[in-house]
Amino acid sequence: MVGAILPEDVASSRLLLVSLQNVLKPVVVDSALAKLAAVKADNGYIPIAALKDAGVGAKIDPLTLSLSLDVPGELRKAQVVDLKGHGAPPVTGVGAAVTPATVSSYINAHGLADYVNNGATPGLQPLNLGVDGALNYKGQVLQSTVNYISGEGRRWQRGDTRLVHDDSEHAIRYQFGDLLYSLAGLQTSTPLGGFSFARDYTLQPYTNIQPAGQQQFILTSPSKVEVDVNGRPTQVIQLPAGRYDIRNFPFAQGANDVDLKVTDSSGRVTTTTIPYFFDSTLLDQGVSVFNYSAGLPMVTTDGLRYYHSTFPSYSMYHRYGVTDTVTAGINSQGNNRLEMLGLELGTATPIGNLHFDVAGSRTADFGYDYAAQAQYNYSNISSTGVARNLVTQVSFTGDRFATLGTLAPGNTSKLDISSRYSQPLFYDVYGGLGGTYEINRNKDNSYNFDVNFRRNITQTINADVDLIRSFDENGKIDNRILFTVTVSFDGGRQFGRAGYDSDQRAKTADWEYIPTSDLYHPYGDLHVGNSTQSSVVNGDLNYNTSRFETTLSHNETYPGGATTGSSLQRDTSVAMGSALVFADGKAALARPVADSFAIVGEQKNADGYAFKVDPQGDNYTTRNDFFMPAVIPNLSAYELRTTQLDVPDLPAGYDIGPETFVLQPTYRSGSLIKLGTDATVFLDGVLVGSNDKPLSLVSGTIKEVGASNAQPITFFTNRAGRFRVEGLKPGKFEMEFTGAFPGVTQQFSVPSDANGIYHIGTIKLSVEQGE
């Protein structure tokens, strides 16, 4: 609404500037608003003609006292068109949102039993048991690992233990304890016990932090916009007139060509071509990622962990997107005996993507030294999908260059050069060549060179040939030929592979089976090999249920050739994994949890009925059984997951509430899905008027009397006045009519013993059809 002073001549009207600015601010560019703000106001009002000077058309209708504003496309603020649709998918209308439980936890247990038939120590080998878990209280997570090795002097050994807090709004993770920290540049990792905080965009998986391009354009009329990337149609959008900012193109690594084809309402076509060079390692302009960690180095001796207080250490890096094509960073590591400082720079250019790292170090006993690394990557994908790729890396490492955890630097490798190029050749053959050359200190230089040819003979058969020549640091020359044929069949669920390696004249054959679902469907693989050294047969058989994962493995190695006299090696092992999970009062056994989980707790009218989670034909994610609730063990933190429940044997009249849920897990969290309601009645009846004639095609709602929070249930009658409503329970209800009988109400009761279909008979209203 805009305040106005309207004289008889509406062309001389005056408009309240503040209210006018509030209306235009979301729509008009700042330069036009600035022109309006500069107009001299009389008691806060400006002439309507001032809008024309700012480029905005304005007209007042004296009959309706309405103000019409016409903002041309060039003055409108750009509307963002996101081609990738970044941002979390909408939850409203998809299903009931389920947030993590206040208190949740899980404990995974993995065990391995190995039996050796012969060899140095035949018989049952020491039992290995690994236990890991997490406790989550309102988003604060304590996680830890414990290992049991029966053959060790100290059988119980503690693994990593840490406390984690996520600030997902700012994408920052805080850790205290045994740190799990990331690296950058030429840094290396050493175990630390201490504190860290890092910007981690896995906490915001729907936020795009990579430069994905943008282009602004103006449409003067409604138009069709076609977007092609590298000659491939990507998206077609119908847009009204206005200014637009189209962004987040689906680029491929390397050079890209974007064509924007605009067809306006008159049929005129204009095409704009935009070149763009993309590198997935770059950050979008203004985006930063970092890690700052500090603590005490940790070593394990005889099963015990020790933290060296005499060497407090730190590791940090900070990377920043300077522009869409340039990302820079600084990194450092050190303690009271060592300091390392590094710089990095990455850029995407028309001739390829470049990344540089350089670092210098100082150690107390070995002095200063440095290392540097340069990477070059060029990729070009044509409109037909043909890809050409070149990757080259050159690394130099000083003799005394040291990183965190190095006590006595002595780098044997001085200069390392590697490169690989690949592209299509002829007759559907794809070829590549590459190699490495290493200049060493105090030993021979080494190199490796290989040529690869690959051809897809059919959609299910492909063949590879590799020619390899290598010269190692000990002066040994090796020339080899590798030949492999791979066949997929059974709809891609089975794979066969046969190979030959000229080194030791090794011949191999492999088979693998992958079922459509790994739940209650056995799957496995088999390998057979023969060479001048030995013959090998081994395989795995896997079987998983909703509560356990199991793997049976067997291996046999028969000596031959130069190893004649060695004994036959034969061993069998069984591995099993399971988890105990808990969320807000519900507990169950489940398959091992990798990150987060959800328990489906049956209650009220859903209790005791079998159901499946995410059914697809005969397959499903999990189910309830053994009087235990179903558990979804494979949720990923901060990624929304829509899950569907199917209860096929539910009696008529039972309404268990929503059967589709949207899970919103956080880090190492457990959620509780509550399935079931009090609704066990399917109401069947007939509505008649005061003249005993059916009330046909009327509508209204039914709501429980005295239940202020109850949601009304909509009902309709057919031409015979009959209605059927599910989702009720024993109690007192009130009908409220709409349409032909607005405001008319009628109460009725459902007896306490009603269950399933309840025939209420005829309900008579004091109205007649047509009143």
Coordinates of N, CA and C in Angstrom, one line a residue, residues 251 261 333 350 366 374 479 521 531-532 548 572 589 613 656 672 704 719 757 765:
F251 N 28.9 -27.6 -15.3 CA 30.1 -27.7 -16.0 C 30.8 -29.0 -15.9
K261 N 20.2 -19.5 -25.7 CA 19.4 -19.2 -26.9 C 18.1 -18.7 -26.4
Q333 N 52.2 -25.8 9.8 CA 52.3 -26.8 10.8 C 53.5 -26.6 11.7
P350 N 42.1 -20.3 -19.8 CA 41.7 -20.9 -21.1 C 42.6 -22.0 -21.6
F366 N 68.2 -29.6 11.9 CA 68.5 -29.7 10.5 C 68.4 -28.5 9.7
A374 N 53.8 -28.3 -8.6 CA 52.9 -27.6 -9.6 C 52.1 -28.7 -10.3
N479 N 59.6 -55.1 -18.3 CA 58.7 -54.9 -19.5 C 57.6 -55.9 -19.4
H521 N 19.7 -61.2 0.5 CA 20.1 -61.8 -0.8 C 21.6 -62.0 -0.7
S531 N 50.3 -68.5 -11.9 CA 51.5 -67.9 -12.3 C 52.6 -68.9 -12.1
T532 N 53.9 -68.4 -12.5 CA 55.0 -69.3 -12.3 C 55.3 -69.5 -10.8
F548 N 22.1 -58.0 11.1 CA 23.5 -58.4 11.1 C 24.1 -58.3 9.7
T572 N 40.3 -70.0 6.4 CA 38.9 -69.6 6.3 C 38.6 -68.6 7.4
L589 N 18.3 -53.9 17.7 CA 19.5 -54.4 17.0 C 19.4 -53.9 15.5
V613 N 10.2 -50.8 5.0 CA 10.7 -49.4 4.8 C 11.2 -49.3 3.3
I656 N -3.0 -45.1 10.4 CA -1.7 -45.0 11.2 C -1.0 -43.7 11.1
L672 N 13.7 -40.9 15.8 CA 12.6 -41.8 16.2 C 11.4 -41.5 15.4
E704 N -13.3 -34.2 16.6 CA -13.6 -34.8 18.0 C -14.0 -33.7 18.9
R719 N -24.5 -39.3 -4.3 CA -25.8 -38.9 -4.6 C -26.9 -39.6 -3.8
I757 N -14.7 -51.4 10.5 CA -15.8 -50.7 9.8 C -16.9 -50.6 10.8
L765 N -30.7 -34.7 9.6 CA -30.5 -33.3 9.9 C -31.8 -32.5 9.8

